Amino acid sequence: MSESTARPSLCLNCGFEARSSDNQWNTVEAPPLGILTQCPECGSTDITNRQ
């Protein structure tokens, strides 16, 4: 999937939205789950990809 057609990700907590390729999302390590995507606005890890 090219960058122009990549679907944005959405924070289900605050509504922040950006493409994963925009490098706006933070990450956090949460053992034993591994590395999770984290919202830069509210810190939530409840993120989904838009369809």
Short mmCIF file of N, CA and C in Angstrom, two decimals, residues 18-43:
data_model
loop_
_atom_site.label_atom_id
_atom_site.label_comp_id
_atom_site.label_asym_id
_atom_site.label_seq_id
_atom_site.Cartn_x
_atom_site.Cartn_y
_atom_site.Cartn_z
N ALA A 18 -3.99 10.22 12.25
CA ALA A 18 -2.84 10.47 11.39
C ALA A 18 -2.44 9.16 10.74
N ARG A 19 -1.81 9.26 9.58
CA ARG A 19 -1.29 8.06 8.92
C ARG A 19 -0.09 7.55 9.70
N SER A 20 0.07 6.26 9.74
CA SER A 20 1.21 5.65 10.42
C SER A 20 2.51 6.13 9.81
N SER A 21 2.51 6.37 8.51
CA SER A 21 3.72 6.79 7.81
C SER A 21 4.10 8.24 8.10
N ASP A 22 3.23 9.00 8.76
CA ASP A 22 3.52 10.40 9.08
C ASP A 22 4.45 10.54 10.29
N ASN A 23 4.74 9.45 10.96
CA ASN A 23 5.62 9.44 12.14
C ASN A 23 5.15 10.36 13.24
N GLN A 24 3.85 10.53 13.38
CA GLN A 24 3.30 11.36 14.45
C GLN A 24 2.96 10.54 15.69
N TRP A 25 2.85 9.23 15.53
CA TRP A 25 2.48 8.37 16.65
C TRP A 25 3.69 8.07 17.52
N ASN A 26 3.49 7.95 18.81
CA ASN A 26 4.52 7.52 19.75
C ASN A 26 4.44 6.02 19.90
N THR A 27 5.44 5.43 20.50
CA THR A 27 5.40 4.02 20.85
C THR A 27 5.78 3.88 22.32
N VAL A 28 5.31 2.79 22.91
CA VAL A 28 5.61 2.50 24.31
C VAL A 28 5.81 0.99 24.42
N GLU A 29 6.79 0.58 25.22
CA GLU A 29 7.02 -0.84 25.44
C GLU A 29 6.20 -1.29 26.63
N ALA A 30 5.38 -2.33 26.42
CA ALA A 30 4.50 -2.83 27.46
C ALA A 30 4.63 -4.35 27.56
N PRO A 31 5.66 -4.82 28.28
CA PRO A 31 5.82 -6.27 28.42
C PRO A 31 4.58 -6.87 29.08
N PRO A 32 4.11 -8.01 28.72
CA PRO A 32 4.62 -8.93 27.70
C PRO A 32 4.02 -8.68 26.32
N LEU A 33 3.32 -7.57 26.12
CA LEU A 33 2.67 -7.31 24.84
C LEU A 33 3.64 -6.86 23.76
N GLY A 34 4.75 -6.26 24.14
CA GLY A 34 5.71 -5.75 23.17
C GLY A 34 5.56 -4.25 23.01
N ILE A 35 5.82 -3.77 21.81
CA ILE A 35 5.76 -2.34 21.53
C ILE A 35 4.38 -1.98 21.01
N LEU A 36 3.75 -1.00 21.65
CA LEU A 36 2.41 -0.56 21.28
C LEU A 36 2.47 0.85 20.71
N THR A 37 1.54 1.15 19.82
CA THR A 37 1.39 2.50 19.30
C THR A 37 0.67 3.33 20.35
N GLN A 38 1.15 4.56 20.57
CA GLN A 38 0.59 5.42 21.60
C GLN A 38 0.22 6.77 20.99
N CYS A 39 -0.93 7.29 21.36
CA CYS A 39 -1.40 8.59 20.88
C CYS A 39 -0.53 9.71 21.45
N PRO A 40 -0.05 10.61 20.59
CA PRO A 40 0.76 11.72 21.09
C PRO A 40 -0.06 12.79 21.82
N GLU A 41 -1.37 12.79 21.63
CA GLU A 41 -2.24 13.79 22.25
C GLU A 41 -2.63 13.41 23.67
N CYS A 42 -3.08 12.16 23.87
CA CYS A 42 -3.62 11.78 25.18
C CYS A 42 -2.87 10.63 25.85
N GLY A 43 -1.96 9.96 25.11
CA GLY A 43 -1.19 8.87 25.69
C GLY A 43 -1.88 7.52 25.64
#
